[in-house]
Coordinates of C-alpha atoms and ligand atoms in Angstrom, one line a residue:
M1 CA 0.0 0.0 0.0
C2 CA 1.1 3.6 -0.4
G3 CA 4.5 4.5 1.1
I4 CA 5.8 7.9 2.2
V5 CA 9.4 9.1 2.6
A6 CA 10.4 12.7 3.3
A7 CA 13.6 14.4 4.3
T8 CA 14.9 17.7 5.3
A9 CA 18.7 18.0 5.9
R10 CA 21.8 20.1 5.3
R11 CA 22.9 17.6 2.7
E12 CA 21.4 16.5 -0.6
V13 CA 18.6 14.0 0.0
S14 CA 17.4 12.5 -3.4
E15 CA 19.4 9.3 -2.8
I16 CA 17.9 8.9 0.7
L17 CA 14.4 9.3 -0.7
L18 CA 15.0 6.8 -3.4
E19 CA 16.5 4.3 -1.0
G20 CA 13.5 4.8 1.3
L21 CA 11.2 4.0 -1.6
R22 CA 13.2 0.9 -2.5
R23 CA 12.7 -0.3 1.1
L24 CA 9.0 0.3 0.9
E25 CA 8.6 -1.6 -2.4
Y26 CA 7.5 -4.7 -0.5
R27 CA 4.3 -3.0 0.6
G28 CA 2.9 -3.2 -3.0
Y29 CA 2.4 -0.2 -5.3
D30 CA 1.8 0.8 -8.9
S31 CA 3.6 4.1 -9.4
A32 CA 6.3 6.2 -7.7
G33 CA 7.4 9.8 -7.6
M34 CA 9.5 12.4 -5.7
A35 CA 9.7 16.2 -5.5
L36 CA 12.6 18.2 -4.2
I37 CA 13.1 21.9 -3.6
D38 CA 16.3 22.8 -5.4
N39 CA 18.8 25.4 -4.3
E40 CA 17.1 28.0 -6.4
Q41 CA 13.9 27.4 -4.5
R42 CA 12.2 25.7 -7.4
L43 CA 10.0 22.6 -7.1
Q44 CA 11.5 19.7 -9.1
L45 CA 9.4 16.6 -9.8
H46 CA 9.7 13.1 -11.2
K47 CA 6.8 10.7 -11.2
Y48 CA 6.0 7.6 -13.2
Q49 CA 3.7 4.6 -13.4
G50 CA 5.5 1.4 -12.6
K51 CA 8.4 0.5 -10.4
V52 CA 10.8 2.6 -8.4
S53 CA 13.4 1.6 -11.0
A54 CA 11.7 3.9 -13.5
L55 CA 12.2 6.8 -11.1
E56 CA 15.9 5.8 -10.6
E57 CA 16.4 5.8 -14.4
A58 CA 14.8 9.2 -14.7
Q59 CA 17.0 10.5 -11.9
S60 CA 20.2 9.2 -13.5
L61 CA 19.3 10.8 -16.9
N62 CA 17.9 14.0 -15.5
P63 CA 18.9 14.4 -11.8
I64 CA 16.8 16.5 -9.5
L65 CA 18.6 17.6 -6.3
G66 CA 17.8 19.4 -3.1
C67 CA 18.0 19.3 0.7
T68 CA 14.2 19.0 1.3
G69 CA 12.0 16.6 -0.5
I70 CA 9.1 14.1 -0.4
A71 CA 8.6 10.8 -2.1
H72 CA 5.9 8.2 -2.6
T73 CA 4.9 4.8 -3.9
R74 CA 1.2 4.8 -4.8
W75 CA -1.3 1.9 -4.6
A76 CA -4.3 3.2 -6.6
T77 CA -7.5 3.8 -4.8
H78 CA -9.1 6.8 -6.6
G79 CA -8.0 6.9 -10.2
Q80 CA -6.2 4.3 -12.2
P81 CA -2.4 3.7 -12.0
S82 CA -0.9 6.5 -14.2
A83 CA 1.8 9.1 -14.1
A84 CA -0.9 11.8 -13.7
N85 CA -2.4 10.1 -10.7
A86 CA 1.0 9.3 -9.1
H87 CA 2.2 11.4 -6.2
P88 CA 3.6 14.0 -5.4
H89 CA 0.7 16.3 -6.4
I90 CA 1.5 19.9 -7.0
S91 CA -0.4 23.1 -6.6
R92 CA 0.6 26.2 -8.6
Q93 CA 4.3 25.2 -8.6
R94 CA 4.4 26.1 -4.9
I95 CA 3.1 23.2 -2.7
A96 CA 3.9 19.5 -3.2
I97 CA 2.2 16.8 -1.2
V98 CA 2.2 13.0 -0.8
H99 CA -0.7 11.1 0.8
N100 CA -1.5 7.7 2.1
G101 CA -5.2 7.0 2.9
I102 CA -8.6 7.9 1.5
I103 CA -10.3 11.3 1.7
E104 CA -14.0 10.6 1.8
N105 CA -15.3 14.1 1.2
H106 CA -13.0 14.8 -1.8
A107 CA -15.9 15.4 -4.2
E108 CA -17.4 18.2 -2.2
L109 CA -13.9 19.8 -1.6
R110 CA -13.1 19.5 -5.3
E111 CA -16.2 21.5 -6.1
D112 CA -15.3 24.3 -3.7
L113 CA -11.7 24.4 -4.9
R114 CA -12.8 24.5 -8.6
E115 CA -15.0 27.5 -7.8
A116 CA -12.0 29.1 -6.2
G117 CA -10.1 28.7 -9.5
Y118 CA -8.0 25.6 -8.9
E119 CA -7.5 23.3 -11.8
F120 CA -7.4 19.6 -11.3
V121 CA -5.1 17.4 -13.4
S122 CA -5.6 14.0 -11.7
A123 CA -8.5 11.7 -10.7
T124 CA -7.2 11.3 -7.2
D125 CA -8.7 12.3 -3.9
T126 CA -5.3 13.6 -2.8
E127 CA -5.3 16.5 -5.2
V128 CA -7.9 18.3 -3.1
I129 CA -5.4 18.3 -0.2
V130 CA -2.6 20.0 -2.1
H131 CA -4.9 22.8 -3.4
L132 CA -6.4 23.3 0.0
L133 CA -3.0 23.7 1.5
H134 CA -2.1 26.1 -1.2
R135 CA -5.2 28.1 -0.6
F136 CA -4.4 28.5 3.1
V137 CA -0.7 29.5 2.6
H138 CA -1.8 31.9 -0.2
E139 CA -4.2 33.5 2.3
G140 CA -1.2 34.2 4.5
K141 CA -1.1 31.3 7.0
D142 CA 2.3 29.8 7.8
L143 CA 2.9 26.2 6.9
L144 CA 1.8 24.8 10.2
G145 CA -1.4 26.9 10.3
A146 CA -2.2 26.0 6.7
M147 CA -1.8 22.2 7.5
Q148 CA -3.9 22.5 10.6
A149 CA -6.6 24.3 8.6
T150 CA -6.4 21.8 5.8
V151 CA -6.7 18.7 8.0
A152 CA -9.7 20.2 9.7
R153 CA -11.5 20.1 6.4
L154 CA -10.7 16.4 5.7
E155 CA -12.9 13.4 6.4
G156 CA -11.3 10.0 6.0
A157 CA -7.8 8.6 6.7
Y158 CA -4.5 10.2 5.9
A159 CA -0.8 10.4 6.5
L160 CA 0.5 13.5 4.7
A161 CA 3.8 15.1 4.0
A162 CA 4.1 18.4 2.2
T163 CA 6.7 21.0 1.1
D164 CA 6.4 24.7 0.2
V165 CA 8.9 26.5 -2.0
E166 CA 8.5 29.6 0.2
H167 CA 9.7 27.5 3.2
P168 CA 12.4 25.5 1.5
D169 CA 13.9 24.0 4.7
Q170 CA 10.6 22.6 6.1
V171 CA 8.4 19.5 5.7
V172 CA 5.0 19.6 7.3
A173 CA 3.2 16.4 8.0
A174 CA 0.0 15.1 9.6
R175 CA -1.6 11.8 10.3
S176 CA -5.0 10.4 11.2
G177 CA -5.9 6.8 10.6
S178 CA -2.7 6.0 8.6
P179 CA 0.7 5.4 10.1
L180 CA 3.6 7.9 10.0
V181 CA 6.8 8.0 11.9
V182 CA 9.4 10.7 12.3
G183 CA 13.0 9.6 11.9
V184 CA 15.2 11.8 14.1
G185 CA 18.7 12.5 12.8
I186 CA 21.6 14.7 13.8
G187 CA 21.0 18.0 12.0
E188 CA 18.4 16.4 9.8
N189 CA 14.9 14.9 10.1
F190 CA 12.9 12.4 8.2
L191 CA 9.4 11.0 7.9
A192 CA 8.1 7.7 6.6
S193 CA 5.2 5.3 6.6
D194 CA 7.4 2.7 8.4
T195 CA 10.7 2.6 10.1
L196 CA 12.3 0.3 7.6
A197 CA 12.5 3.1 5.0
L198 CA 14.6 5.2 7.3
R199 CA 16.9 2.6 9.0
Q200 CA 19.5 3.7 6.4
V201 CA 19.8 7.1 8.2
T202 CA 18.7 6.7 11.8
D203 CA 17.6 4.3 14.5
R204 CA 15.6 6.9 16.5
F205 CA 12.0 7.2 15.9
I206 CA 8.9 9.1 17.1
Y207 CA 5.6 7.4 16.3
L208 CA 3.1 10.2 15.6
E209 CA -0.3 9.9 17.3
E210 CA -3.7 10.3 15.8
A211 CA -4.3 13.9 14.6
D212 CA -0.7 15.0 15.2
V213 CA 0.8 17.7 13.0
V214 CA 4.6 18.0 12.8
V215 CA 6.9 20.6 11.3
C216 CA 10.3 19.2 10.5
S217 CA 13.4 21.1 9.5
A218 CA 17.1 20.2 9.6
A219 CA 17.3 22.2 12.8
G220 CA 14.5 20.5 14.7
L221 CA 11.0 19.2 15.1
A222 CA 7.8 20.7 16.5
I223 CA 4.8 18.4 17.1
Y224 CA 1.3 19.6 17.8
D225 CA -1.7 17.5 18.9
G226 CA -5.2 17.6 17.4
A227 CA -6.1 20.5 19.5
G228 CA -3.2 22.5 18.2
E229 CA -1.2 22.3 21.4
P230 CA 2.6 21.7 21.2
V231 CA 3.4 18.2 22.6
Q232 CA 6.4 16.0 23.2
R233 CA 6.2 12.5 22.0
E234 CA 8.5 9.8 23.2
M235 CA 11.4 8.9 21.0
K236 CA 12.3 5.2 20.7
R237 CA 15.3 3.4 19.5
V238 CA 14.6 0.7 17.0
S239 CA 17.1 -2.2 16.7
G240 CA 17.3 -5.5 14.8
D241 CA 15.3 -6.6 11.8
V242 CA 17.3 -4.7 9.1
E243 CA 19.1 -7.9 8.1
D244 CA 15.7 -9.4 7.4
A245 CA 15.4 -7.2 4.3
D246 CA 18.4 -9.0 2.8
L247 CA 17.5 -11.8 0.4
G248 CA 20.6 -13.9 1.1
D249 CA 20.8 -16.9 -1.3
Y250 CA 17.1 -17.1 -1.8
E251 CA 15.4 -16.2 -5.1
H252 CA 12.4 -14.7 -3.4
Y253 CA 11.5 -13.3 0.1
M254 CA 8.5 -15.7 0.2
L255 CA 10.8 -18.7 -0.1
K256 CA 13.2 -17.2 2.5
E257 CA 10.4 -16.6 4.9
I258 CA 9.0 -20.1 4.4
Y259 CA 12.4 -21.5 5.3
E260 CA 12.8 -19.2 8.3
Q261 CA 9.8 -20.7 10.0
P262 CA 11.6 -23.2 12.2
H263 CA 13.6 -20.3 13.7
A264 CA 10.6 -18.0 13.9
L265 CA 8.4 -20.6 15.6
A266 CA 11.1 -21.4 18.2
A267 CA 11.7 -17.7 18.8
T268 CA 8.0 -17.1 19.4
F269 CA 7.7 -20.0 21.8
A270 CA 10.8 -18.8 23.6
K271 CA 8.8 -15.8 24.9
A272 CA 7.6 -18.2 27.5
S273 CA 10.5 -18.5 29.9
A274 CA 11.7 -22.0 30.4
G275 CA 8.8 -23.2 28.2
D276 CA 6.3 -22.5 30.9
V277 CA 3.4 -20.7 29.3
D278 CA 1.3 -18.5 31.5
A279 CA -0.7 -15.3 31.3
S280 CA 2.3 -13.0 31.9
V281 CA 3.6 -13.5 28.3
F282 CA 0.5 -11.6 27.1
G283 CA 1.5 -8.5 29.2
D284 CA 1.0 -6.9 32.5
G285 CA -2.5 -7.4 33.9
A286 CA -3.2 -10.4 31.6
A287 CA -3.5 -12.8 34.6
E288 CA -6.4 -10.7 36.0
V289 CA -8.1 -10.5 32.6
F290 CA -7.7 -14.2 31.8
A291 CA -9.1 -15.1 35.2
Q292 CA -12.4 -13.3 34.3
T293 CA -12.5 -14.2 30.6
Q294 CA -15.6 -16.2 29.7
A295 CA -15.6 -15.8 25.9
V296 CA -13.2 -14.7 23.2
Q297 CA -14.0 -12.6 20.1
I298 CA -11.3 -12.7 17.4
V299 CA -11.2 -10.1 14.7
A300 CA -8.7 -9.9 11.8
C301 CA -8.3 -9.7 8.0
G302 CA -6.7 -12.0 5.3
T303 CA -4.3 -14.6 6.5
S304 CA -4.5 -13.3 10.1
Y305 CA -8.2 -14.1 10.0
H306 CA -7.4 -17.7 9.0
A307 CA -5.1 -17.9 12.1
G308 CA -8.2 -16.8 14.1
L309 CA -10.3 -19.6 12.5
V310 CA -7.7 -22.2 13.6
A311 CA -7.5 -20.7 17.0
R312 CA -11.2 -21.1 17.6
Y313 CA -10.8 -24.9 17.5
W314 CA -8.0 -24.7 20.1
L315 CA -9.6 -22.1 22.4
E316 CA -12.8 -24.2 22.6
D317 CA -11.1 -27.6 22.8
I318 CA -8.1 -26.8 25.0
A319 CA -9.3 -23.8 27.1
G320 CA -13.1 -24.6 27.0
V321 CA -13.8 -20.9 26.1
P322 CA -16.5 -20.1 23.6
C323 CA -14.9 -18.3 20.7
Q324 CA -16.2 -16.3 17.7
V325 CA -14.1 -15.2 14.8
E326 CA -15.0 -12.5 12.2
V327 CA -13.3 -10.5 9.5
A328 CA -12.8 -7.0 10.7
S329 CA -14.5 -5.2 7.8
E330 CA -17.8 -7.0 8.7
F331 CA -17.4 -6.9 12.4
R332 CA -16.8 -3.1 12.6
Y333 CA -20.2 -2.3 10.9
R334 CA -22.4 -4.8 12.6
K335 CA -24.7 -4.4 15.5
R336 CA -23.4 -7.0 17.9
V337 CA -24.3 -8.8 21.1
S338 CA -21.4 -10.1 23.1
H339 CA -21.2 -12.7 25.9
P340 CA -20.4 -11.1 29.2
N341 CA -16.7 -10.9 30.0
T342 CA -15.5 -11.4 26.4
L343 CA -11.9 -10.8 25.6
L344 CA -11.4 -9.0 22.2
V345 CA -8.4 -10.5 20.3
T346 CA -7.2 -8.7 17.2
V347 CA -4.6 -10.5 15.0
S348 CA -2.4 -8.6 12.6
Q349 CA 1.1 -9.1 11.1
S350 CA 1.6 -5.4 10.5
G351 CA -0.5 -4.1 13.4
E352 CA -1.7 -1.4 11.0
T353 CA -4.5 -3.0 9.0
A354 CA -7.2 -0.2 8.8
D355 CA -10.3 -2.4 9.3
T356 CA -8.8 -4.3 12.2
L357 CA -7.7 -1.1 13.9
A358 CA -11.2 0.4 13.4
A359 CA -12.7 -2.7 14.9
L360 CA -10.6 -2.1 18.0
R361 CA -11.2 1.6 18.1
F362 CA -14.9 1.5 17.6
A363 CA -15.7 -1.4 20.0
A364 CA -17.8 0.1 22.9
P365 CA -15.9 0.1 26.2
E366 CA -18.6 -2.0 27.9
E367 CA -18.5 -4.6 25.1
F368 CA -15.3 -6.3 26.1
I369 CA -13.4 -6.8 29.3
A370 CA -10.1 -6.0 27.6
S371 CA -8.4 -6.1 24.2
L372 CA -5.4 -8.3 23.3
V373 CA -3.5 -8.0 20.0
I374 CA -1.3 -10.7 18.5
A375 CA 1.0 -8.7 16.2
N376 CA 4.4 -8.9 14.6
V377 CA 5.4 -5.3 14.6
D378 CA 6.3 -3.5 17.8
N379 CA 5.0 0.0 18.3
S380 CA 2.4 -0.5 15.6
S381 CA -1.0 1.2 16.1
L382 CA -2.7 -2.0 17.3
V383 CA 0.0 -2.7 19.8
R384 CA -0.1 0.8 21.1
E385 CA -3.8 0.9 21.4
S386 CA -4.6 -2.5 22.9
D387 CA -4.7 -3.3 26.6
L388 CA -2.5 -6.4 26.1
A389 CA -0.1 -7.4 23.4
F390 CA 1.7 -10.5 22.3
L391 CA 4.5 -9.8 19.8
T392 CA 5.2 -12.8 17.5
R393 CA 8.9 -13.2 16.7
A394 CA 8.6 -13.8 13.0
G395 CA 11.0 -11.1 12.2
M396 CA 10.3 -8.8 9.3
E397 CA 8.0 -10.3 6.7
I398 CA 8.5 -8.8 3.2
G399 CA 6.6 -11.1 0.8
V400 CA 3.1 -9.8 0.4
A401 CA 1.7 -13.4 0.9
S402 CA 2.0 -14.0 4.6
T403 CA 3.8 -17.2 5.6
K404 CA 6.0 -17.1 8.8
A405 CA 3.8 -14.4 10.3
F406 CA 0.8 -16.8 10.0
T407 CA 2.5 -19.8 11.6
T408 CA 3.9 -17.7 14.5
Q409 CA 0.4 -16.4 15.0
L410 CA -0.7 -20.1 15.4
V411 CA 2.0 -20.6 18.1
A412 CA 0.8 -17.4 19.9
F413 CA -2.8 -18.8 19.8
L414 CA -1.7 -22.2 21.1
M415 CA 0.1 -20.4 24.0
L416 CA -3.1 -18.4 24.6
A417 CA -5.2 -21.5 24.7
L418 CA -2.7 -23.0 27.2
A419 CA -2.7 -19.8 29.4
L420 CA -6.5 -19.6 29.3
G421 CA -6.8 -23.3 29.8
K422 CA -4.7 -23.1 33.0
E423 CA -7.3 -20.7 34.4
R424 CA -10.0 -23.2 33.7
G425 CA -8.6 -26.4 35.0
L426 CA -6.7 -27.8 32.0
S427 CA -5.1 -31.0 33.2
V428 CA -1.4 -31.0 34.0
E429 CA -0.8 -33.9 31.5
R430 CA -2.5 -32.0 28.7
Q431 CA -0.5 -28.8 29.5
Q432 CA 2.7 -30.8 29.4
C433 CA 1.7 -32.4 26.1
L434 CA 1.1 -29.0 24.5
K435 CA 4.3 -27.6 25.8
E436 CA 6.3 -30.5 24.4
G437 CA 4.4 -30.1 21.1
L438 CA 5.4 -26.4 20.9
R439 CA 9.0 -27.4 21.7
D440 CA 9.0 -30.0 19.0
L441 CA 7.3 -28.0 16.3
P442 CA 10.4 -26.3 14.7
D443 CA 11.9 -29.8 14.1
L444 CA 8.7 -31.0 12.5
V445 CA 8.6 -28.0 10.2
K446 CA 12.2 -28.7 9.3
Q447 CA 11.1 -32.3 8.3
T448 CA 8.3 -30.8 6.3
L449 CA 10.6 -28.5 4.4
K450 CA 12.6 -31.6 3.3
I451 CA 9.7 -32.6 1.0
D452 CA 10.0 -29.4 -0.9
A453 CA 11.3 -31.1 -4.0
A454 CA 8.4 -33.5 -4.1
I455 CA 6.0 -30.6 -3.8
E456 CA 7.8 -28.8 -6.6
D457 CA 7.2 -31.9 -8.8
M458 CA 3.5 -31.9 -7.9
S459 CA 3.1 -28.2 -8.7
A460 CA 3.7 -28.7 -12.4
A461 CA 0.2 -30.1 -12.7
F462 CA -1.4 -26.8 -11.6
I463 CA 0.2 -24.3 -13.9
Q464 CA -2.2 -24.7 -16.8
K465 CA -5.3 -24.8 -14.5
H466 CA -7.7 -21.9 -14.0
H467 CA -9.4 -23.2 -10.8
A468 CA -8.5 -25.4 -7.8
L469 CA -10.5 -26.7 -4.9
F470 CA -9.0 -27.2 -1.4
L471 CA -10.7 -29.6 1.0
G472 CA -10.2 -30.1 4.7
R473 CA -12.3 -31.2 7.7
G474 CA -12.3 -29.8 11.3
I475 CA -9.3 -27.7 12.1
Q476 CA -7.9 -28.5 8.6
Y477 CA -10.7 -26.6 7.0
P478 CA -9.2 -23.2 7.8
I479 CA -5.8 -24.6 6.7
A480 CA -7.4 -25.5 3.4
M481 CA -8.7 -21.9 3.2
E482 CA -5.2 -20.6 3.8
G483 CA -3.8 -22.9 1.2
A484 CA -6.4 -21.6 -1.3
L485 CA -5.7 -18.0 -0.4
K486 CA -1.9 -18.5 -1.0
L487 CA -2.5 -20.0 -4.4
K488 CA -4.8 -17.3 -5.6
E489 CA -2.7 -14.5 -4.2
I490 CA 0.5 -15.4 -5.9
S491 CA -0.4 -17.6 -8.9
Y492 CA -3.7 -15.9 -9.8
I493 CA -5.4 -19.3 -10.1
H494 CA -8.9 -19.1 -8.7
A495 CA -8.9 -21.3 -5.7
E496 CA -11.7 -22.1 -3.2
A497 CA -11.7 -24.0 0.0
Y498 CA -14.6 -26.1 1.3
P499 CA -15.1 -28.2 4.4
A500 CA -15.0 -31.7 2.7
G501 CA -18.4 -32.6 4.1
E502 CA -20.0 -29.8 2.1
L503 CA -18.9 -31.2 -1.3
K504 CA -22.2 -32.7 -2.1
H505 CA -23.9 -29.3 -1.4
G506 CA -22.5 -27.6 -4.5
P507 CA -18.8 -27.8 -5.4
L508 CA -19.1 -31.4 -6.6
A509 CA -20.9 -29.9 -9.7
L510 CA -17.6 -28.3 -10.6
V511 CA -15.4 -31.4 -10.3
D512 CA -13.8 -32.6 -13.6
A513 CA -10.3 -33.4 -14.8
D514 CA -9.6 -29.7 -15.2
M515 CA -10.3 -28.9 -11.5
P516 CA -7.4 -30.1 -9.3
V517 CA -8.7 -31.0 -5.8
V518 CA -6.2 -30.5 -3.0
A519 CA -7.0 -32.4 0.2
V520 CA -5.5 -31.9 3.6
A521 CA -5.5 -35.3 5.1
P522 CA -3.7 -35.9 8.4
N523 CA -4.3 -39.0 10.3
D524 CA -7.0 -37.6 12.6
E525 CA -10.4 -38.8 13.8
L526 CA -12.1 -37.4 10.7
L527 CA -9.8 -39.3 8.3
D528 CA -12.4 -41.9 7.3
K529 CA -15.0 -39.3 6.7
L530 CA -12.5 -37.4 4.5
K531 CA -11.7 -40.5 2.5
S532 CA -15.3 -41.0 1.6
N533 CA -15.5 -37.4 0.5
L534 CA -12.4 -37.9 -1.7
E535 CA -14.0 -41.0 -3.2
E536 CA -16.8 -38.8 -4.4
V537 CA -14.3 -36.7 -6.2
R538 CA -12.5 -39.7 -7.8
S539 CA -15.7 -41.3 -9.0
R540 CA -16.5 -38.0 -10.9
G541 CA -13.1 -38.0 -12.7
G542 CA -11.5 -35.4 -10.4
E543 CA -7.7 -35.3 -10.0
L544 CA -6.8 -35.5 -6.3
Y545 CA -3.6 -34.1 -4.7
V546 CA -3.6 -35.4 -1.2
F547 CA -1.3 -34.0 1.5
A548 CA -1.5 -37.0 3.8
D549 CA 0.1 -38.4 6.9
K550 CA 2.5 -41.2 6.1
D551 CA 0.2 -43.6 8.0
A552 CA -3.1 -42.4 6.6
G553 CA -3.3 -45.2 4.1
F554 CA -3.3 -43.2 0.8
T555 CA -1.3 -44.5 -2.2
D556 CA -0.5 -43.1 -5.5
E557 CA -2.7 -44.4 -8.3
P558 CA -4.1 -42.9 -11.5
G559 CA -6.0 -39.7 -10.5
V560 CA -4.6 -39.7 -6.9
H561 CA -1.3 -38.0 -6.2
V562 CA -0.1 -38.4 -2.7
L563 CA 2.4 -36.2 -0.8
A564 CA 3.6 -38.0 2.3
M565 CA 3.7 -35.7 5.2
P566 CA 5.7 -36.2 8.4
H567 CA 3.8 -37.8 11.2
A568 CA 2.8 -35.2 13.7
P569 CA 0.7 -34.9 16.9
E570 CA -2.8 -33.6 16.1
V571 CA -2.3 -30.2 17.6
L572 CA 0.8 -29.5 15.4
Q573 CA -0.8 -30.7 12.1
P574 CA -2.3 -27.3 11.1
V575 CA 1.2 -25.8 11.1
I576 CA 3.0 -28.4 9.1
Y577 CA 0.2 -28.8 6.5
T578 CA 0.3 -25.0 6.1
V579 CA 4.0 -25.1 5.3
A580 CA 3.4 -27.7 2.6
L581 CA 0.7 -25.7 1.0
Q582 CA 2.8 -22.5 1.1
L583 CA 5.5 -24.4 -0.9
L584 CA 2.9 -25.7 -3.3
S585 CA 1.6 -22.1 -4.1
Y586 CA 5.2 -20.8 -4.3
H587 CA 6.3 -23.4 -6.9
V588 CA 3.1 -23.0 -8.9
A589 CA 3.7 -19.2 -9.0
L590 CA 7.3 -19.6 -9.8
Q591 CA 6.6 -21.8 -12.8
K592 CA 3.8 -19.5 -14.0
G593 CA 6.3 -16.6 -13.8
T594 CA 4.2 -14.3 -11.7
D595 CA 5.7 -11.7 -9.3
V596 CA 5.8 -14.0 -6.2
D597 CA 6.8 -11.3 -3.7
K598 CA 4.7 -8.5 -5.0
P599 CA 1.6 -10.0 -6.6
R600 CA -0.5 -7.7 -8.8
N601 CA -3.1 -5.4 -7.1
L602 CA -2.2 -6.6 -3.6
A603 CA -0.5 -4.7 -0.8
K604 CA 1.4 -6.0 2.3
S605 CA -0.1 -3.6 4.7
V606 CA -3.6 -2.5 4.0
T607 CA -3.8 0.9 5.7
V608 CA -7.0 2.1 4.0
E609 CA -10.5 0.7 4.4
Ligands
LIG701 C1 -3.0 -7.9 3.3 C2 -1.8 -8.8 3.1 C3 -2.1 -10.2 3.7 C4 -2.5 -10.0 5.2 C5 -3.7 -9.1 5.4 C6 -3.9 -8.7 6.8 O1 -4.1 -8.4 2.6 O2 -1.5 -9.0 1.7 O3 -0.9 -11.0 3.7 O4 -2.9 -11.3 5.7 O5 -3.4 -7.8 4.7 O6 -2.8 -8.0 7.3 P1 -2.3 -8.0 8.8 O7 -1.0 -7.1 8.7 O8 -3.4 -7.3 9.5 O9 -2.1 -9.4 9.2

């Protein structure tokens, strides 16, 4: 999703801006641009549809230079991907602006501004902001006053950074609903959508709060809250994670991240000291909250939502707590009735997903006893705004299709089920068994990774297909959903998941030799039922690709292709089958030649509704 980088320094900043954009590429985008104020106080601009490399090429042919500048990668919302719609947007050669978010009242503002004589050259909602800002500085306000007056007119979500040729040493910025951090340097200051963009120049960051406006110059920073009062915000040092952005010997981040799972899972479980899981790993005060918890409501989007669906089985089975799971974009707009003493659990790799954040923010105080977030990014909005937080230790995830973040979320949920179970009389034997399982999980994942070559062989059968069906039963149903999501995200093959017992109620009509049917078949108590469902597919000429426990009794035969999975205790099966399905979608996408790490139209961190 859109990325912002801005800089104001005593040195030339174009290369810092470009490097920042390169580091934000993983978020997903369709165009890129930057504007600098040169040493003759003129606004210089490059913007192009396509990759940051187009900008780099333009910069090498026709360099634009300056000590103050803003840059952007755009993920289209209003107006198609094009150079005209790319940011920065300019007003009368004076103001330049970059924006992340959506302005909901842009149509009405556009009319006002047209009447005031402003000409629009793009189809974006952002262009109203730049003209508004121009209008206010033109009327005599200083840059801070003009930005405060501008944001007062905006409805929607935004992170903004702007420059004014009349104030060539300043960048003014504001945020509401979209993330923005200040990178604090020595004699220079920066802004970006996430810290990774600026780790090249600083490790000191200030996370702006909702409605903050900040004026940055090389000499210093001044932050104002939504009421216009000057405020101090805490500065934090950020360490680690930079090496995660290095591809090493891997061809793609997704493959690297799949292979990092044994380490990430072990690191996440290691949050429990000496392997003893209790409430304290979920934060101060968690023990009191868990003691009163009578129900759990999980809210998330995308892959994180699938982690929640798996967790429901564990929370009900292990902890005996009733659990509901819902996608955030539905949950936030629904009139709801909660059980008394319900714990709200949000799940998010980025901690910034707009709908999940809105679900947390707009939950009524009396609706939940507390909020807990399971997130992978420290200091993210969800972490800062929740009562309790569990940080997974996946390390930075760059591939748009989430892999290691998902499996570490599953570890976090198993730990939550254990901690809540302890409050509700979970037997010591079962606690022990779960802890041993969590300890053994990284090794089992390593064993699963060893069948990569066999999965690669199997993947060839999918590349000419347009559709695929994924089947699972019980806790494997959400794993089938996650497998289908991975395949559609990166290989653009339409894939759907069904609980195998529902086959007869519709999807069987679609089964023929052109529809590969992937089955998740561990050796569990539903195995015989699943086998009958798969027979139904076979007898209609469907081609089966069965990911099966070694002892599940499946054998290769015409129309049935079996992938032998390591034998695993039931509670660990969802994780290892996920890993195998991640590899399947990776190899299919690789052979189809799609952009594995940055699939078309998708973004890593969805910070708009
Ligand atoms: C986007 C990403 C997915 C991710 C989802 C939720 O759609 O492409 O990989 O699962 O957002 O993101 P979150 O950061 O909240 O887990």
